[in-house]
PDB file of N, CA, C and O in Angstrom:
ATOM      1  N   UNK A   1       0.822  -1.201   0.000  1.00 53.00           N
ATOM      2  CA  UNK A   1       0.000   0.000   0.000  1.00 53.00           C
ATOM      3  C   UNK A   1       0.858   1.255   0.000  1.00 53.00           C
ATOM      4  O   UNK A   1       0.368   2.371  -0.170  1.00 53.00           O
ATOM      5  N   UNK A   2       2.346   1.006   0.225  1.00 54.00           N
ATOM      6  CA  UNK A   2       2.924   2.350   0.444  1.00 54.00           C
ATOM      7  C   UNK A   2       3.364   2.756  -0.801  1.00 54.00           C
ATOM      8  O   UNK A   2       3.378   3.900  -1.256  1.00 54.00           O
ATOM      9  N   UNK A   3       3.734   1.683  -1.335  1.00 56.00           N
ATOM     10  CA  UNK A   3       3.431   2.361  -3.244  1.00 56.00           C
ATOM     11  C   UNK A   3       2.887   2.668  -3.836  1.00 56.00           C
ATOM     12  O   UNK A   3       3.188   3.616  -4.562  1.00 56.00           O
ATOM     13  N   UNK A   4       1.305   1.807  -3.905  1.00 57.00           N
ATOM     14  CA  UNK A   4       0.775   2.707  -4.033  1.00 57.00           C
ATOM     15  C   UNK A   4       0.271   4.770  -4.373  1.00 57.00           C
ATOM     16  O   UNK A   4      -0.063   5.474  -5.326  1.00 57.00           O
ATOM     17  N   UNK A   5       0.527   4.916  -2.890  1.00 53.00           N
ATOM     18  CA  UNK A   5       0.268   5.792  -2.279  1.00 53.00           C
ATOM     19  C   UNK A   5       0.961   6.577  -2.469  1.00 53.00           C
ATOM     20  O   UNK A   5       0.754   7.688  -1.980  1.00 53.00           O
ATOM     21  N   UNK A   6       2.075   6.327  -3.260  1.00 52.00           N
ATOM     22  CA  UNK A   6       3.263   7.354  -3.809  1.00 52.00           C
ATOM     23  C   UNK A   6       2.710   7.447  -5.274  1.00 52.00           C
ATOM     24  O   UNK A   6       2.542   8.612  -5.634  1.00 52.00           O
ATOM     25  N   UNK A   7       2.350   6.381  -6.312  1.00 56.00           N
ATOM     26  CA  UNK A   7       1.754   6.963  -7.720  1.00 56.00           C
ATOM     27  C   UNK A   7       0.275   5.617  -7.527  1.00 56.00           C
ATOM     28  O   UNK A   7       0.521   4.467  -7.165  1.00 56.00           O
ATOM     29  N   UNK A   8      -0.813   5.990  -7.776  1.00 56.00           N
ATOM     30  CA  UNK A   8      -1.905   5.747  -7.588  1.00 56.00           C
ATOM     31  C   UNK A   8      -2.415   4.839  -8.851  1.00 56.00           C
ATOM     32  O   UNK A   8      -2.513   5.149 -10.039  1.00 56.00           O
ATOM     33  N   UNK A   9      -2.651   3.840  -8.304  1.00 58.00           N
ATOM     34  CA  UNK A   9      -3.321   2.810 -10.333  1.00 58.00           C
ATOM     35  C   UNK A   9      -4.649   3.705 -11.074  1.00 58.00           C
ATOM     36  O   UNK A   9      -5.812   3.702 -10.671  1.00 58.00           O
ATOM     37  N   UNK A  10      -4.171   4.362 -12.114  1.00 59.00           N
ATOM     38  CA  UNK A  10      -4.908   5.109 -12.722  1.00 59.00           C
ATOM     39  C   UNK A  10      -6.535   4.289 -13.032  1.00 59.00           C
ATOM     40  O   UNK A  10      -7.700   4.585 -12.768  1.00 59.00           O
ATOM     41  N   UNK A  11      -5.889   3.192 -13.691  1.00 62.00           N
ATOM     42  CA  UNK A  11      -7.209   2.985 -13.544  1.00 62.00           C
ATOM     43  C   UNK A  11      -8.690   2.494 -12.374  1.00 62.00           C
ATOM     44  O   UNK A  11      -9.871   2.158 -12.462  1.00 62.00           O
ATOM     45  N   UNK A  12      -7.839   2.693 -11.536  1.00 63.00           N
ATOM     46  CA  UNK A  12      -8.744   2.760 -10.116  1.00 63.00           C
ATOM     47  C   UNK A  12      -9.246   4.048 -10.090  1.00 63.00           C
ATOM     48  O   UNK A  12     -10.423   4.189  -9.760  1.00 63.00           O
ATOM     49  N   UNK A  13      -8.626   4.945 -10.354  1.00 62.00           N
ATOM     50  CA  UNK A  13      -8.824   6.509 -10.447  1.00 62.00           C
ATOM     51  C   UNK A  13     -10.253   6.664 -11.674  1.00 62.00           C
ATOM     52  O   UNK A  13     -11.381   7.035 -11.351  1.00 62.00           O
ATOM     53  N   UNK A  14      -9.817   6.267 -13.109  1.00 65.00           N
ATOM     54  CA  UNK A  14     -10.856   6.481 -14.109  1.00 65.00           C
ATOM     55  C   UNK A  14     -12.009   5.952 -13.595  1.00 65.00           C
ATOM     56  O   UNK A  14     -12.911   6.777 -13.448  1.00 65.00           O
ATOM     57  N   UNK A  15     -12.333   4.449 -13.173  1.00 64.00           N
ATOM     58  CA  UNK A  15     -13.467   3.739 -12.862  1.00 64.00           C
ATOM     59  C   UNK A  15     -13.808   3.959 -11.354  1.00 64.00           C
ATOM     60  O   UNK A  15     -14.560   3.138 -10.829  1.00 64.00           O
ATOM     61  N   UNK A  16     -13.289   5.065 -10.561  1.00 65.00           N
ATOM     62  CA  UNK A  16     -13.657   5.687  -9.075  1.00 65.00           C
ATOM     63  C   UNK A  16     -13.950   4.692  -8.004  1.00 65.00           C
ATOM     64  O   UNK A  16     -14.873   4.515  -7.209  1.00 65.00           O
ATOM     65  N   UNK A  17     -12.362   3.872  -8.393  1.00 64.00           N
ATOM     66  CA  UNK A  17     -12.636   2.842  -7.432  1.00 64.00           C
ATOM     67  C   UNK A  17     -11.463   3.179  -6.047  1.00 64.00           C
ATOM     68  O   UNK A  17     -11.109   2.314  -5.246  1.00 64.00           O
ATOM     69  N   UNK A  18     -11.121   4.257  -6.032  1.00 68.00           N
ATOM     70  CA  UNK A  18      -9.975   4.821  -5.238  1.00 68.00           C
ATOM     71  C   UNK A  18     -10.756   6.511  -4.888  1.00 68.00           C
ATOM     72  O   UNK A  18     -11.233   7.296  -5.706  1.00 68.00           O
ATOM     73  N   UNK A  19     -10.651   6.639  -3.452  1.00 73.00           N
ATOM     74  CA  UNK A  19     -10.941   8.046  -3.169  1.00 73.00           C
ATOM     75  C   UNK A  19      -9.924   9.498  -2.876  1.00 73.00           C
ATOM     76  O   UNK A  19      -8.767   9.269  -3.228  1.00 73.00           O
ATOM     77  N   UNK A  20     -10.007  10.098  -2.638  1.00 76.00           N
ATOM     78  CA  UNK A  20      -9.145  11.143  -3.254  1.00 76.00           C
ATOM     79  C   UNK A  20      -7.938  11.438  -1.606  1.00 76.00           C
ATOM     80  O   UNK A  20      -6.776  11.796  -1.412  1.00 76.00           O
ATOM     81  N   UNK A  21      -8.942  11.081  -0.902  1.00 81.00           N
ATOM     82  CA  UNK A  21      -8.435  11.211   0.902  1.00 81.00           C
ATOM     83  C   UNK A  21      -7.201  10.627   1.122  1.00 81.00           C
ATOM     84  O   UNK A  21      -6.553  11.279   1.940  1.00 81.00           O
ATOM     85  N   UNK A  22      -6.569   9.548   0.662  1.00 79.00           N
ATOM     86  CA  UNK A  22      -5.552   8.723   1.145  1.00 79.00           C
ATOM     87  C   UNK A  22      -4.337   9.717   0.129  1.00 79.00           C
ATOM     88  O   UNK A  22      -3.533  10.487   0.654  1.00 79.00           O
ATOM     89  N   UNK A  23      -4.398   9.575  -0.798  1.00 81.00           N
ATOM     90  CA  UNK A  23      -2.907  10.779  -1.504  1.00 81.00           C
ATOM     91  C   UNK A  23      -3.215  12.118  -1.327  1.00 81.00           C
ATOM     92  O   UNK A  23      -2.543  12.876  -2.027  1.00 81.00           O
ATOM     93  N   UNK A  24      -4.065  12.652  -0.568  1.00 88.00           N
ATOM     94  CA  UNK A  24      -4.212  13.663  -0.413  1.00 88.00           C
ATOM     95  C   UNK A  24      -3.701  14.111   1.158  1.00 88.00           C
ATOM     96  O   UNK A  24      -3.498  15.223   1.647  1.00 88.00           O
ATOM     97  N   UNK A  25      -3.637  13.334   1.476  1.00 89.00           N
ATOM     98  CA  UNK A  25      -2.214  13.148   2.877  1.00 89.00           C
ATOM     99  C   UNK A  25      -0.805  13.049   2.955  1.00 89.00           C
ATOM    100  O   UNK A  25      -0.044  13.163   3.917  1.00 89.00           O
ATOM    101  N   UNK A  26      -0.533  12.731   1.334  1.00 89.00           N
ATOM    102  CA  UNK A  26       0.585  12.894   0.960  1.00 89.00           C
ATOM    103  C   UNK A  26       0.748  13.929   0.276  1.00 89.00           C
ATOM    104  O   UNK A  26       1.884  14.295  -0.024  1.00 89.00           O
ATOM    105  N   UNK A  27      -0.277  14.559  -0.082  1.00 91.00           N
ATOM    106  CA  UNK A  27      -0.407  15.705  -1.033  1.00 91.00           C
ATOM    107  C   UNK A  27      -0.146  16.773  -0.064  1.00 91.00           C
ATOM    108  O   UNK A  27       0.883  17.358  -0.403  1.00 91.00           O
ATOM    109  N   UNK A  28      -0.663  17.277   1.024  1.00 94.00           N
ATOM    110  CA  UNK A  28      -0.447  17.880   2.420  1.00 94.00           C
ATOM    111  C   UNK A  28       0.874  17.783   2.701  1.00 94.00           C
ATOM    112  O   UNK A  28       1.456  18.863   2.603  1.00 94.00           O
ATOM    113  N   UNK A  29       1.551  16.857   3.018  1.00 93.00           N
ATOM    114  CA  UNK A  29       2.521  16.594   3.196  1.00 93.00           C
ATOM    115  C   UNK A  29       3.859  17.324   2.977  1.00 93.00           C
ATOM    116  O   UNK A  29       4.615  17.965   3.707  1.00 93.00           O
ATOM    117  N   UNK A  30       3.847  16.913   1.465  1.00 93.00           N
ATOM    118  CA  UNK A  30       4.533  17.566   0.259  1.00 93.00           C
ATOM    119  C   UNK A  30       4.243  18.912   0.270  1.00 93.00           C
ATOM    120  O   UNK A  30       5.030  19.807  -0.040  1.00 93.00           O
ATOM    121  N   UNK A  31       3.291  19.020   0.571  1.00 95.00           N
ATOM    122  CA  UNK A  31       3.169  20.741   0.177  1.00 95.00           C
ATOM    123  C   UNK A  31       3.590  21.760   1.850  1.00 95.00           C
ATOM    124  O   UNK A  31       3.771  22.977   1.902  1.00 95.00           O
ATOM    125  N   UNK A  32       3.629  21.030   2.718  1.00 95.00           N
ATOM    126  CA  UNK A  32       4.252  21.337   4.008  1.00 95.00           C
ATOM    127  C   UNK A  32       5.888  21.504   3.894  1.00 95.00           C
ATOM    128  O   UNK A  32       6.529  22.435   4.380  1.00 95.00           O
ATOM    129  N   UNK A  33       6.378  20.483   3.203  1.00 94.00           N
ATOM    130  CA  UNK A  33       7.839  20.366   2.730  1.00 94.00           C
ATOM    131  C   UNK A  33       8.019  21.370   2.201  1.00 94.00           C
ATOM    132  O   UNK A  33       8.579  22.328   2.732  1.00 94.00           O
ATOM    133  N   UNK A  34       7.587  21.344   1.079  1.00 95.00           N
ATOM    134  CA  UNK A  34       7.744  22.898   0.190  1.00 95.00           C
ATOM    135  C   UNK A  34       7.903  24.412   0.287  1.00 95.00           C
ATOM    136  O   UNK A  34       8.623  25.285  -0.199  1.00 95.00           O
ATOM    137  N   UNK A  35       6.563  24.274   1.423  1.00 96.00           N
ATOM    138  CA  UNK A  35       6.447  25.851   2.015  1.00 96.00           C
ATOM    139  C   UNK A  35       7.550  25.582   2.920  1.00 96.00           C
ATOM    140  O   UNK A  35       8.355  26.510   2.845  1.00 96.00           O
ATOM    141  N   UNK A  36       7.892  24.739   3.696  1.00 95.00           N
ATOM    142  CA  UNK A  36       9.336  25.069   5.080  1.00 95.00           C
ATOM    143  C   UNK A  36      10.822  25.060   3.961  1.00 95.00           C
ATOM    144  O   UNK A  36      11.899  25.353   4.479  1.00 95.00           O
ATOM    145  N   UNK A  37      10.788  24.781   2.746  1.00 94.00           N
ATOM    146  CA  UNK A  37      11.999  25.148   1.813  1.00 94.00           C
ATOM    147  C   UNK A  37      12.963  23.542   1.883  1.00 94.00           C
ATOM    148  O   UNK A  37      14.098  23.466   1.414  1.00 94.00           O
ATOM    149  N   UNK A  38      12.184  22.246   2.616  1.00 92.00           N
ATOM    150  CA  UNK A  38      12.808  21.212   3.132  1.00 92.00           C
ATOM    151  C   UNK A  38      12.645  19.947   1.431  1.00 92.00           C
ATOM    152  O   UNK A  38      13.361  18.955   1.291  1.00 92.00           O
ATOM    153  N   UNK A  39      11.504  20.411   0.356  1.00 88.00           N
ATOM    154  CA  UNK A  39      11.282  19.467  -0.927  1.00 88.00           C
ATOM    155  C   UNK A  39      12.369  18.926  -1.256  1.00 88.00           C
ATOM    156  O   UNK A  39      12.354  17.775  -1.690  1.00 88.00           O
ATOM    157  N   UNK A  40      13.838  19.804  -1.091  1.00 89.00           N
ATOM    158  CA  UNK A  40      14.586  18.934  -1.779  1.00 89.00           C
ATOM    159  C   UNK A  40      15.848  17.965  -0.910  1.00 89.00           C
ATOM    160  O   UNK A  40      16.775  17.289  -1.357  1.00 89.00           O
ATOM    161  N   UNK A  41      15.491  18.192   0.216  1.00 88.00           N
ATOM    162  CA  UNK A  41      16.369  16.952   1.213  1.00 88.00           C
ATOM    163  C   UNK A  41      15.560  15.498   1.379  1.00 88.00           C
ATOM    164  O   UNK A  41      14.485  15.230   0.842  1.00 88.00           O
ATOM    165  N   UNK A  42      16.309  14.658   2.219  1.00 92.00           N
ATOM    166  CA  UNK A  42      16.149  13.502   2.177  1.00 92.00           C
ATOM    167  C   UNK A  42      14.621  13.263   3.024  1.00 92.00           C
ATOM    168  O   UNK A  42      14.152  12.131   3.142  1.00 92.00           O
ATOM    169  N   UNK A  43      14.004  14.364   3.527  1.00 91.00           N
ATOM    170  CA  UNK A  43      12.775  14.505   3.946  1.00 91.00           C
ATOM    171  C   UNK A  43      11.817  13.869   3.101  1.00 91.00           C
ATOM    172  O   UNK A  43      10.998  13.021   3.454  1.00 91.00           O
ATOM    173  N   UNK A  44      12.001  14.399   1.824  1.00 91.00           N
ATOM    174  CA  UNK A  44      11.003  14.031   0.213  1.00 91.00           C
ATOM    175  C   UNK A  44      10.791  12.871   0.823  1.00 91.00           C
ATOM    176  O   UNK A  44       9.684  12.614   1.295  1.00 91.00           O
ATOM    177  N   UNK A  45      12.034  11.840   0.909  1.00 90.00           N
ATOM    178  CA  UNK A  45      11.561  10.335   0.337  1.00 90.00           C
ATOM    179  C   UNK A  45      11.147   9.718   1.959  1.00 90.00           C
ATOM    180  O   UNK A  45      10.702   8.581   1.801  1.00 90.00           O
ATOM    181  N   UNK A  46      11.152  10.045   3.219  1.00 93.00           N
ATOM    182  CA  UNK A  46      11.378   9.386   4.363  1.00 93.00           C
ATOM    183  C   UNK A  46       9.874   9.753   5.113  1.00 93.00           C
ATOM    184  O   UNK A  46       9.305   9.147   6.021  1.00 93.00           O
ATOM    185  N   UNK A  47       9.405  11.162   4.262  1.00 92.00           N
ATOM    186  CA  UNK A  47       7.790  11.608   4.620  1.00 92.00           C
ATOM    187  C   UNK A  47       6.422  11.033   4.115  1.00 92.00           C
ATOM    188  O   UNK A  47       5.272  11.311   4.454  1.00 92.00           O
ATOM    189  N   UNK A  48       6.841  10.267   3.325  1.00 88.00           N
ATOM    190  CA  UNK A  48       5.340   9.298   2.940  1.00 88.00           C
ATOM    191  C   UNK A  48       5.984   7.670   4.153  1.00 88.00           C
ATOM    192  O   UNK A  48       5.073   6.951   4.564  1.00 88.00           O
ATOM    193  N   UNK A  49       6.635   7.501   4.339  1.00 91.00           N
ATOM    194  CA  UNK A  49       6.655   6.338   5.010  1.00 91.00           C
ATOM    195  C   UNK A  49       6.600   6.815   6.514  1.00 91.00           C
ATOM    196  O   UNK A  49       6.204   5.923   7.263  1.00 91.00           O
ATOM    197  N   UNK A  50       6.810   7.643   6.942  1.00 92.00           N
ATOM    198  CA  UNK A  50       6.379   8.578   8.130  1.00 92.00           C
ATOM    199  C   UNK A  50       4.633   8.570   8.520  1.00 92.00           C
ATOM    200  O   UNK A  50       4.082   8.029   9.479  1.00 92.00           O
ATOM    201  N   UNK A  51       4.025   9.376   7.399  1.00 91.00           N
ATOM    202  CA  UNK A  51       3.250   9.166   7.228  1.00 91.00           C
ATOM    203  C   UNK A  51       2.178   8.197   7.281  1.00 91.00           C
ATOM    204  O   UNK A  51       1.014   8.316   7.662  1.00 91.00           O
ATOM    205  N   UNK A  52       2.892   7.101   6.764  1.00 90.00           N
ATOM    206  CA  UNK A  52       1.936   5.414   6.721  1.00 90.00           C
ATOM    207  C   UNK A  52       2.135   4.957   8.086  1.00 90.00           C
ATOM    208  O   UNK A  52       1.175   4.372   8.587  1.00 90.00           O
ATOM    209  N   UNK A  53       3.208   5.106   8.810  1.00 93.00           N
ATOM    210  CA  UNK A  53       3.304   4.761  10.128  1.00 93.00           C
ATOM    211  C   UNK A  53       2.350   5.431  10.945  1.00 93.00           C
ATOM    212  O   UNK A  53       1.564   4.891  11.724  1.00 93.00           O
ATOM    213  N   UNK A  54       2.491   6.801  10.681  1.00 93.00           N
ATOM    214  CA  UNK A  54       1.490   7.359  11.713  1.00 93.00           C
ATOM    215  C   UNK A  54       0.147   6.335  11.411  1.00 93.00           C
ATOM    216  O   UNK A  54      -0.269   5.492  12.206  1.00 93.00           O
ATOM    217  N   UNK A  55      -0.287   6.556  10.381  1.00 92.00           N
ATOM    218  CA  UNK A  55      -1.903   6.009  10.417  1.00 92.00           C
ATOM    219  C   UNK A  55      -1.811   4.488  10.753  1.00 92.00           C
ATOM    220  O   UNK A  55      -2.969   4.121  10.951  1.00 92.00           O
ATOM    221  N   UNK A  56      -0.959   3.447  10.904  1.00 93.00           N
ATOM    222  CA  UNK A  56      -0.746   2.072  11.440  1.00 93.00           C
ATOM    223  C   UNK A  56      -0.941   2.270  12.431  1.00 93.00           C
ATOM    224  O   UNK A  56      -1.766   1.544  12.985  1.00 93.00           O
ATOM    225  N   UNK A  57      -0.197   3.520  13.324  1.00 96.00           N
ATOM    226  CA  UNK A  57       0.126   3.272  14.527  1.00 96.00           C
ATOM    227  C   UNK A  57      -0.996   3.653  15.508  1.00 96.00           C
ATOM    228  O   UNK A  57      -1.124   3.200  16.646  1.00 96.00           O
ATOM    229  N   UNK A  58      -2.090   4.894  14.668  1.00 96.00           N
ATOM    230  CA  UNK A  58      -3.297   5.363  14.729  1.00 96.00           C
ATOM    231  C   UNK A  58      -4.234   4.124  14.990  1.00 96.00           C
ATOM    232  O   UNK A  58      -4.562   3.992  16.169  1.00 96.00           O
ATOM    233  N   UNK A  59      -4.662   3.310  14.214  1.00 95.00           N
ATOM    234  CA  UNK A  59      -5.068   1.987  13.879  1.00 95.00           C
ATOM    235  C   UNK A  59      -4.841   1.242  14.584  1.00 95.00           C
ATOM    236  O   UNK A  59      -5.746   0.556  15.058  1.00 95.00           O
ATOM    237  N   UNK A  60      -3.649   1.086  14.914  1.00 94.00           N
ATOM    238  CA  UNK A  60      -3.193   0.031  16.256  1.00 94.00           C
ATOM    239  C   UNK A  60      -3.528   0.606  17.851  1.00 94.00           C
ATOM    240  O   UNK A  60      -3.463  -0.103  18.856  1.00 94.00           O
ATOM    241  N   UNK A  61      -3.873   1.949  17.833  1.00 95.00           N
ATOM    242  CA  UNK A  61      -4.422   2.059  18.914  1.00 95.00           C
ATOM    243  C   UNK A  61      -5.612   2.273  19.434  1.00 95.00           C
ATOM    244  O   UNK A  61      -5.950   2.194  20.615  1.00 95.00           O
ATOM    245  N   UNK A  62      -6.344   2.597  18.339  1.00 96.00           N
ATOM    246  CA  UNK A  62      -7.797   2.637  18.008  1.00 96.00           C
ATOM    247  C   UNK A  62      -8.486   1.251  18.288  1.00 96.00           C
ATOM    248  O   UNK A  62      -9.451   1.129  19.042  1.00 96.00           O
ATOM    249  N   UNK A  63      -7.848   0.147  17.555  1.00 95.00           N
ATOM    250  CA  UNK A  63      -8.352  -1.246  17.943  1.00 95.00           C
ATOM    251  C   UNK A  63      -7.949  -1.918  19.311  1.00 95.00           C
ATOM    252  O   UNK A  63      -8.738  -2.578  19.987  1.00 95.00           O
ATOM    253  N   UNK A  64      -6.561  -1.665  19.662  1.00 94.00           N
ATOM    254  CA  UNK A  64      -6.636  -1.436  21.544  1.00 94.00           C
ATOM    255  C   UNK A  64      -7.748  -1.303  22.308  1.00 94.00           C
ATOM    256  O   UNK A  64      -8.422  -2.084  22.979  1.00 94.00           O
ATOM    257  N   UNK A  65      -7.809   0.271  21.971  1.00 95.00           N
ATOM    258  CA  UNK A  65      -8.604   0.934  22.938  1.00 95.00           C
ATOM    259  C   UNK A  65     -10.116  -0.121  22.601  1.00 95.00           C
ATOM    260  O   UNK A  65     -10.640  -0.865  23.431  1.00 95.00           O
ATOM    261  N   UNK A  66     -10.453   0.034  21.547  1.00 95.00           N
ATOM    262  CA  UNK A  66     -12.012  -0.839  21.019  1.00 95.00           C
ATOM    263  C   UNK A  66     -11.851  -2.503  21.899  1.00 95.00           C
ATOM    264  O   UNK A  66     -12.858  -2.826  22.528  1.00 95.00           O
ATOM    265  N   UNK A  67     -10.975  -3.231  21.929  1.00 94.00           N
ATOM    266  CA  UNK A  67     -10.621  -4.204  22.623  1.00 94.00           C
ATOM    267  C   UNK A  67     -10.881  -4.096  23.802  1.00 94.00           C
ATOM    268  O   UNK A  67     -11.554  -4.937  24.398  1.00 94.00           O
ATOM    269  N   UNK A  68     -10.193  -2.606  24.579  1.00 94.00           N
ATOM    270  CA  UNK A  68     -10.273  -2.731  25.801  1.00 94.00           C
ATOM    271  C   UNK A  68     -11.721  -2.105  26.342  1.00 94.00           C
ATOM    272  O   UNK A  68     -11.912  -2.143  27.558  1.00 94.00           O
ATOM    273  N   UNK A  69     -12.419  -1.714  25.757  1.00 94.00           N
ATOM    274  CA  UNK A  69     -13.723  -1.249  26.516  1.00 94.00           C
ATOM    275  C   UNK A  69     -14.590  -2.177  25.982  1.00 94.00           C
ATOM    276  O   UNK A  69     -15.726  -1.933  26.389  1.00 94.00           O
ATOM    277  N   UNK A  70     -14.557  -3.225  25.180  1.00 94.00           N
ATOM    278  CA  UNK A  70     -15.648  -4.127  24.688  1.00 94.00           C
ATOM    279  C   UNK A  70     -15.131  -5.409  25.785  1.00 94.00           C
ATOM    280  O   UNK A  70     -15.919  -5.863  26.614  1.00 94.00           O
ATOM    281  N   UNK A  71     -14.234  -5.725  25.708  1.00 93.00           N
ATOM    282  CA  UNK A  71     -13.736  -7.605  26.305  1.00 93.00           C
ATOM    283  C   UNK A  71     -12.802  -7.005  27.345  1.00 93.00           C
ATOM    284  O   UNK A  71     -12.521  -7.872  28.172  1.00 93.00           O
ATOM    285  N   UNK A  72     -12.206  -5.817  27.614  1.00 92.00           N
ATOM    286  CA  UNK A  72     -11.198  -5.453  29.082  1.00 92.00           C
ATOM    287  C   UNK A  72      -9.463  -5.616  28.422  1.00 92.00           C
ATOM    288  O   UNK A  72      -9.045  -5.700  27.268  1.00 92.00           O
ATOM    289  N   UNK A  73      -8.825  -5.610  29.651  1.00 90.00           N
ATOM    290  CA  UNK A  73      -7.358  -5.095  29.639  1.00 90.00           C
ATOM    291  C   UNK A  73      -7.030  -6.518  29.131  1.00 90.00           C
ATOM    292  O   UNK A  73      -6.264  -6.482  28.167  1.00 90.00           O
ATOM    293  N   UNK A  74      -7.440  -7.902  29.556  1.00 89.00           N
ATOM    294  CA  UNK A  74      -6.731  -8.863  29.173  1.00 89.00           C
ATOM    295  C   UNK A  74      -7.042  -9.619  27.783  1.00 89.00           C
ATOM    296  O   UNK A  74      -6.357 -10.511  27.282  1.00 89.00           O
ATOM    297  N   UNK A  75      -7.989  -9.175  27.379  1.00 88.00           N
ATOM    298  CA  UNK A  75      -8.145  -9.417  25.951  1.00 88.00           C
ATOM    299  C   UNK A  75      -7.581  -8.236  24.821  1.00 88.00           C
ATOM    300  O   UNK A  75      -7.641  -8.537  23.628  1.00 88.00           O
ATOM    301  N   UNK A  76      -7.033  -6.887  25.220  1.00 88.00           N
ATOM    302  CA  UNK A  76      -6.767  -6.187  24.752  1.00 88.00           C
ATOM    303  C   UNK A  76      -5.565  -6.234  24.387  1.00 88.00           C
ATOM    304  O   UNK A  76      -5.275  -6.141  23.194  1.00 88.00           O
ATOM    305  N   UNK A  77      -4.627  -6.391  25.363  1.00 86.00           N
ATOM    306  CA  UNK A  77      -3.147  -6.505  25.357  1.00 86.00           C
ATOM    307  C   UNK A  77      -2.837  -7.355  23.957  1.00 86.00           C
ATOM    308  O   UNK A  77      -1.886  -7.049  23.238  1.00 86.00           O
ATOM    309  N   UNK A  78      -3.942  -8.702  23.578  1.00 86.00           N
ATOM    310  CA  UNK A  78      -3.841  -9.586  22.562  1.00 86.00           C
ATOM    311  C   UNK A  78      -3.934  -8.651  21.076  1.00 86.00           C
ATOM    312  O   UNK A  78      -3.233  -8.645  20.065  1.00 86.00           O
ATOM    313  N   UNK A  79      -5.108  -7.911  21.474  1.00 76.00           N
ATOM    314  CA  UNK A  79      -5.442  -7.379  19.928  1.00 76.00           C
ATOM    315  C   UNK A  79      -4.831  -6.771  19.421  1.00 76.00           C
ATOM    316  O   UNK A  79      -5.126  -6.408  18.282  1.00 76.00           O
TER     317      UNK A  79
END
């Protein structure tokens, strides 16, 4: 998915089987780089995988927390 997410399968794009939200976080991104004058250091390539982590790591705690208020602390620790 992290390749993806760097050039997008067009034709997922023509037949609107891809939404605009997920490269548009990279699109943000990039354009944060740009305005701080940072586009052309090793930032470019190390900020979309930055990126994908955050939202894993988002995800991984989101389903925690959902673990721990549905089944408690000892079924959570598992999920």
């Amino acid at each position: 998915e992290t390749w993806q997410s760097l050039e997008v399968a067009h034709r997922a794009w023509r037949h609107a089987l891809r939404g605009f939200a997920h490269p548009m976080l990279f699109a943000a991104v990039y354009r944060a780089l740009a305005l701080l004058r940072l586009d052309d250091s090793p930032l470019i390539l190390v900020a979309p995988y930055v990126v994908v982590a955050l939202i894993a790591a988002t995800i991984d705690y989101a389903t925690f927390a959902f673990a721990n208020r549905l089944a408690g602390n000892q079924v959570a620790i598992w999920a």
